[in-house]
Coordinates of C-alpha atoms and ligand atoms in Angstrom, one line a residue:
X1 CA 9.6 25.8 134.9
X2 CA 7.9 28.5 137.3
X3 CA 6.8 31.3 135.4
X4 CA 5.4 34.6 136.2
X5 CA 2.9 35.7 133.8
X6 CA 2.2 39.5 133.6
X7 CA -1.2 40.2 132.2
X8 CA -2.2 37.0 132.8
X9 CA -5.8 37.9 133.0
X10 CA -5.8 39.7 129.5
X11 CA -6.7 38.1 126.1
X12 CA -3.4 37.1 125.1
X13 CA -1.5 36.4 128.5
X14 CA -4.5 34.3 129.7
X15 CA -4.3 32.1 126.5
X16 CA -0.4 31.6 126.7
X17 CA -1.0 31.0 130.4
X18 CA -3.0 28.0 129.5
X19 CA -0.5 26.8 127.0
X20 CA 2.2 26.9 129.5
X21 CA 0.1 24.9 132.1
X22 CA -0.8 22.2 129.2
X23 CA 3.0 21.8 128.7
X24 CA 3.8 21.3 132.3
X25 CA 5.0 24.6 133.4
X26 CA 3.9 26.2 136.8
X27 CA 2.0 29.8 136.1
X28 CA 1.7 32.6 138.6
X29 CA -0.4 35.2 137.0
X30 CA 0.3 39.1 138.0
X31 CA -2.6 41.6 137.0
X32 CA -4.0 44.5 138.4
X33 CA -7.4 43.5 136.6
X34 CA -7.7 47.3 135.0
X35 CA -8.3 45.5 131.9
X36 CA -8.5 42.0 132.3
X37 CA -10.5 39.6 133.8
X38 CA -10.4 37.3 136.8
X39 CA -12.6 34.9 135.0
X40 CA -9.8 34.8 132.4
X41 CA -7.3 33.5 134.7
X42 CA -6.7 29.6 134.2
X43 CA -7.9 27.7 137.4
X44 CA -4.7 26.1 137.8
X45 CA -2.6 29.6 137.9
X46 CA -2.1 31.1 141.2
X47 CA -3.2 35.2 140.8
X48 CA -1.2 37.8 142.2
X49 CA -3.2 41.2 142.4
X50 CA -0.4 43.7 141.7
X51 CA 0.6 46.9 139.5
X52 CA 3.9 47.0 137.7
X53 CA 3.5 50.8 138.3
X54 CA 4.4 50.3 141.8
X55 CA 8.0 49.0 142.2
X56 CA 7.3 47.1 145.2
X57 CA 4.5 44.9 143.5
X58 CA 6.6 43.1 141.2
X59 CA 9.6 42.7 143.6
X60 CA 7.7 41.3 146.0
X61 CA 6.0 38.8 143.4
X62 CA 9.4 37.6 142.2
X63 CA 11.5 37.9 145.4
X64 CA 12.7 34.3 146.7
X65 CA 9.8 32.6 144.3
X66 CA 12.5 30.4 142.3
X67 CA 11.0 31.8 139.1
X68 CA 12.8 30.4 135.8
X69 CA 11.4 33.5 133.7
X70 CA 8.6 36.0 133.3
X71 CA 6.0 36.3 130.2
X72 CA 5.4 40.1 130.2
X73 CA 2.2 41.0 128.8
X74 CA 0.7 43.6 130.9
X75 CA 0.3 46.8 129.1
X76 CA -2.0 49.4 127.7
X77 CA -2.3 48.6 124.0
X78 CA -4.6 50.8 122.3
X79 CA -3.3 52.9 119.4
X80 CA -6.1 55.7 119.7
X81 CA -6.2 55.8 123.5
X82 CA -2.4 56.4 123.4
X83 CA -2.8 59.4 121.0
X84 CA -5.1 60.9 123.4
X85 CA -3.4 59.9 126.6
X86 CA 0.3 59.2 125.9
X87 CA 1.5 59.9 129.8
X88 CA -0.6 56.7 130.6
X89 CA 1.0 54.6 128.1
X90 CA 4.6 55.7 129.2
X91 CA 3.8 55.2 132.7
X92 CA 2.5 51.8 132.4
X93 CA 4.5 50.2 129.5
X94 CA 7.6 52.0 130.2
X95 CA 8.0 52.7 133.7
X96 CA 6.3 49.4 134.2
X97 CA 8.5 47.1 132.3
X98 CA 11.5 49.3 134.0
X99 CA 10.1 48.0 137.7
X100 CA 9.8 44.3 136.3
X101 CA 13.4 44.5 135.0
X102 CA 14.4 45.8 138.1
X103 CA 12.7 43.1 140.1
X104 CA 13.8 40.5 137.7
X105 CA 17.5 41.6 138.5
X106 CA 16.8 41.7 142.1
X107 CA 15.1 38.3 142.3
X108 CA 17.7 36.5 140.0
X109 CA 15.0 35.6 137.4
X110 CA 16.8 34.7 134.0
X111 CA 14.6 34.7 131.2
X112 CA 11.9 37.0 129.6
X113 CA 9.5 37.1 126.8
X114 CA 8.1 40.2 126.2
X115 CA 4.8 41.1 124.1
X116 CA 6.0 43.8 121.5
X117 CA 4.3 45.0 118.7
X118 CA 4.6 46.0 114.9
X119 CA 3.2 49.3 116.0
X120 CA 7.0 49.8 116.5
X121 CA 7.8 50.2 112.8
X122 CA 5.3 53.1 112.1
X123 CA 4.6 52.8 108.4
X124 CA 7.9 51.2 107.2
X125 CA 9.3 52.2 103.5
X126 CA 9.1 48.2 102.7
X127 CA 6.2 45.7 103.3
X128 CA 6.4 43.0 104.4
X129 CA 8.1 44.5 107.5
X130 CA 11.7 42.9 108.4
X131 CA 13.3 43.2 111.6
X132 CA 15.9 45.3 110.2
X133 CA 13.3 48.2 109.2
X134 CA 14.1 51.6 111.2
X135 CA 11.5 51.7 113.7
X136 CA 9.6 54.9 113.6
X137 CA 6.5 54.5 115.7
X138 CA 3.6 56.6 114.7
X139 CA 1.8 56.9 118.1
X140 CA 2.6 56.8 121.7
X141 CA 1.6 52.8 122.1
X142 CA 4.4 52.0 119.5
X143 CA 6.9 54.1 121.1
X144 CA 6.4 53.3 124.6
X145 CA 6.8 49.6 123.5
X146 CA 9.9 50.4 121.4
X147 CA 11.3 52.0 124.6
X148 CA 10.5 49.1 126.5
X149 CA 12.3 46.8 123.9
X150 CA 15.3 49.5 124.3
X151 CA 15.2 48.8 128.3
X152 CA 15.3 45.2 127.7
X153 CA 18.2 45.3 125.4
X154 CA 20.2 47.3 128.0
X155 CA 19.2 45.1 130.8
X156 CA 20.4 41.7 128.7
X157 CA 23.8 43.5 128.0
X158 CA 24.4 44.6 131.8
X159 CA 22.7 41.7 133.5
X160 CA 22.9 38.7 131.5
X161 CA 19.4 38.3 131.3
X162 CA 17.9 35.9 128.2
X163 CA 14.9 38.1 126.5
X164 CA 13.2 37.8 123.3
X165 CA 10.7 40.5 122.0
X166 CA 7.8 39.1 119.8
X167 CA 6.6 41.8 117.7
X168 CA 3.1 40.8 117.2
X169 CA 1.1 41.8 114.0
X170 CA -2.9 41.6 114.5
X171 CA -4.0 38.7 116.8
X172 CA -7.2 36.9 116.5
X173 CA -9.4 33.7 117.2
X174 CA -9.9 32.0 120.6
X175 CA -8.6 29.2 122.5
X176 CA -11.8 27.2 123.5
X177 CA -13.3 28.8 126.6
X178 CA -10.8 32.0 126.5
X179 CA -11.0 34.6 124.2
X180 CA -11.1 38.4 123.6
X181 CA -13.3 40.7 125.8
X182 CA -12.3 44.4 125.9
X183 CA -14.4 47.2 127.4
X184 CA -14.6 49.3 125.4
X185 CA -14.1 47.2 122.6
X186 CA -11.8 48.9 119.8
X187 CA -10.4 45.8 117.9
X188 CA -11.7 45.2 114.4
X189 CA -12.9 41.5 114.4
X190 CA -14.7 41.3 118.1
X191 CA -16.5 44.9 116.7
X192 CA -17.6 42.9 113.6
X193 CA -18.7 39.9 115.4
X194 CA -20.8 42.3 117.9
X195 CA -22.9 43.2 114.6
X196 CA -23.3 39.2 113.6
X197 CA -24.6 38.9 117.1
X198 CA -27.0 41.8 117.1
X199 CA -25.3 43.7 119.7
X200 CA -24.8 46.6 117.7
X201 CA -26.2 47.7 114.2
X202 CA -23.2 48.2 111.9
X203 CA -19.3 48.1 111.9
X204 CA -17.4 51.3 111.3
X205 CA -14.7 51.4 108.6
X206 CA -12.1 53.5 109.8
X207 CA -10.6 55.1 106.5
X208 CA -11.5 54.6 102.9
X209 CA -8.9 56.7 101.3
X210 CA -5.9 54.6 102.3
X211 CA -3.3 53.8 99.4
X212 CA -4.3 50.1 99.3
X213 CA -6.2 48.1 96.8
X214 CA -9.6 49.1 98.1
X215 CA -8.7 51.8 100.1
X216 CA -9.2 50.4 103.7
X217 CA -6.3 49.5 105.9
X218 CA -4.3 46.3 105.7
X219 CA -3.3 44.0 108.6
X220 CA -1.5 40.8 109.1
X221 CA -3.8 38.8 111.3
X222 CA -2.4 35.7 113.3
X223 CA -4.3 33.1 115.2
X224 CA -3.8 33.1 118.9
X225 CA -2.9 29.6 119.1
X226 CA 0.0 30.4 116.7
X227 CA 1.0 33.4 118.5
X228 CA 0.9 31.4 121.9
X229 CA 3.0 28.7 120.7
X230 CA 5.7 31.0 119.5
X231 CA 5.9 32.1 123.3
X232 CA 6.9 28.7 124.4
X233 CA 9.6 28.4 121.7
X234 CA 10.8 31.7 122.7
X235 CA 11.1 30.9 126.2
X236 CA 13.3 27.7 125.0
X237 CA 15.7 29.7 122.6
X238 CA 16.2 32.6 125.0
X239 CA 20.0 32.9 125.8
X240 CA 21.9 35.0 128.6
X241 CA 23.2 38.3 127.7
X242 CA 21.1 38.0 124.4
X243 CA 17.7 40.1 123.2
X244 CA 16.5 38.6 120.3
X245 CA 13.8 40.5 118.5
X246 CA 11.3 38.7 116.2
X247 CA 8.4 39.6 114.2
X248 CA 5.4 37.5 114.8
X249 CA 2.4 37.4 111.9
X250 CA 1.6 34.9 109.0
X251 CA 2.8 37.4 106.1
X252 CA -0.5 38.0 104.6
X253 CA -2.3 41.2 104.4
X254 CA -6.2 41.5 104.6
X255 CA -8.1 44.9 104.1
X256 CA -11.0 45.9 106.6
X257 CA -13.3 45.3 103.7
X258 CA -11.9 41.6 103.3
X259 CA -12.1 41.0 107.0
X260 CA -15.7 42.1 107.0
X261 CA -16.3 39.9 103.9
X262 CA -14.8 36.7 105.4
X263 CA -16.9 37.5 108.8
X264 CA -20.2 37.5 106.8
X265 CA -19.2 34.1 105.1
X266 CA -18.3 32.7 108.5
X267 CA -21.2 33.7 110.5
X268 CA -24.0 33.6 107.5
X269 CA -24.9 37.2 109.0
X270 CA -25.1 40.2 106.6
X271 CA -23.1 42.5 108.9
X272 CA -23.9 46.0 107.6
X273 CA -20.8 48.3 107.6
X274 CA -20.5 52.2 107.3
X275 CA -17.3 54.2 106.3
X276 CA -16.2 56.5 108.5
X277 CA -12.9 58.7 108.9
X278 CA -9.5 57.4 109.5
X279 CA -8.5 56.6 113.0
X280 CA -5.7 58.6 114.4
X281 CA -2.4 56.9 114.5
X282 CA -3.4 54.0 112.2
X283 CA -0.6 53.2 109.2
X284 CA -2.0 52.0 106.2
X285 CA -0.5 48.8 105.7
X286 CA 1.1 46.3 108.3
X287 CA 2.0 42.7 107.1
X288 CA 5.1 40.7 108.8
X289 CA 8.1 39.2 107.2
X290 CA 8.3 36.1 109.1
X291 CA 11.5 34.6 107.9
X292 CA 13.5 35.3 110.8
X293 CA 11.0 33.6 113.5
X294 CA 11.1 30.6 111.4
X295 CA 14.8 30.3 111.3
X296 CA 15.3 31.6 114.9
X297 CA 12.6 29.4 116.6
X298 CA 11.3 26.7 114.0
X299 CA 8.0 28.4 114.3
X300 CA 5.1 27.4 111.8
X301 CA 1.9 28.7 111.4
X302 CA -0.7 26.0 112.0
X303 CA -3.7 27.9 111.6
X304 CA -3.0 30.5 109.0
X305 CA -6.4 31.0 107.4
X306 CA -8.5 33.8 108.5
X307 CA -11.6 31.8 108.3
X308 CA -10.3 29.5 111.3
X309 CA -9.4 33.0 113.2
X310 CA -12.8 34.2 112.9
X311 CA -14.6 31.0 113.3
X312 CA -13.1 30.6 116.8
X313 CA -13.5 34.1 117.6
X314 CA -17.3 33.4 116.4
X315 CA -17.6 30.3 118.6
X316 CA -16.2 32.4 121.8
X317 CA -18.6 35.4 121.0
X318 CA -21.5 33.1 120.8
X319 CA -20.6 31.5 124.2
X320 CA -20.0 34.8 125.9
X321 CA -22.2 37.3 124.0
X322 CA -21.8 39.7 127.0
X323 CA -18.2 38.9 127.4
X324 CA -16.7 36.9 130.5
X325 CA -18.0 38.3 133.6
X326 CA -21.2 39.9 132.0
X327 CA -21.9 36.3 130.8
X328 CA -23.8 33.4 132.2
X329 CA -21.3 31.0 131.2
X330 CA -18.2 32.9 132.7
X331 CA -16.4 29.8 133.9
X332 CA -12.5 29.7 133.3
X333 CA -11.6 26.9 131.1
Ligands
UDP401 N1 -10.8 49.1 112.4 C1 -12.2 49.5 111.7 N2 -13.3 49.2 112.5 C2 -13.4 49.1 113.7 C3 -12.3 48.9 114.3 C4 -10.8 48.8 113.8 O1 -12.0 49.8 110.7 O2 -14.4 49.0 114.3 C5 -9.8 49.5 111.5 C6 -8.8 49.9 112.0 O3 -8.7 51.4 111.7 C7 -7.2 49.2 111.8 C8 -7.7 47.6 111.6 O4 -9.4 47.7 111.5 O5 -7.1 49.7 110.3 C9 -7.6 46.9 112.5 O6 -7.8 47.8 113.8 P1 -7.5 47.0 115.3 O7 -7.9 47.7 116.4 O8 -8.3 45.7 115.0 O9 -6.1 46.6 115.3 P2 -4.6 47.5 115.3 O10 -4.2 47.1 114.0 O11 -5.0 48.7 115.6 O12 -3.7 46.8 116.4

């Protein structure tokens, strides 16, 4: 199938694009390279430079191209930044998704897999979090992704679009030569590995007074390969006129201190940590109930161990100590 991958120069989009190519699909990447890396785009994919905030860009990309579907990753995805700059988040994540949906309808593109997030739930009363939990986002990032989910639902009903929203929990690990490289880096595991590499002196623990066993925030980490595999299944299972919403996590929670401890074991480095105040917008505990995705797609995690995720991220970090374009070995896989 010919597929458009928006955000295909980013961490998750570029790895899903690889998996799609490996399974015989034709991939066109659509990215503005604002946060993504040209080097991350798989060699076999065509790259269209475009911006979803300009309605003509997705329209031109999809018009008459014979696309069977879109995988939509292009978004802003930092909780802290969204609290400071909500306008950016609504413009890119909501207006951008609306422009994409309208272009899909105009171009007759029947399927969508959307990169949604557990941040739509805020801090629900019950953990593990099921899809039936009332969405109460705690920051503009989660609110903007929830608004995009609402748009998608309405477009499915009105235009017979087939869509699956995957609500990711915390993604980690690497896929061979492709991995996580953000500037600035805000995510826990890459920041821990920067300390292991000697690129920063210590990792900060944001918040030690959460109502959790060790006082630090708990997250559900999923390997990027398992996450990517769910997108292929979602594409196969999407049905016209239906919007399926599925949580995508392993169902195991790890605290910030536990993640640092595992990283110390995996890397053999001491990784000094220092305690810092909570980061605005961060809920205490996010762990997925993954029953629905298992039943709906037959998805099963192949790499559920945090050790594997950190070991793969560590191999990528060592091969690319300064990131993609800032590295000598910046070839795309
Ligand atoms: N975190 C931390 N130090 C860091 C980066 C993150 O303590 O340098 C915490 C963060 O406050 C959150 C958890 O680690 O509780 C996971 O954060 P991340 O940014 O990786 O993902 P998020 O859950 O925000 O999507």
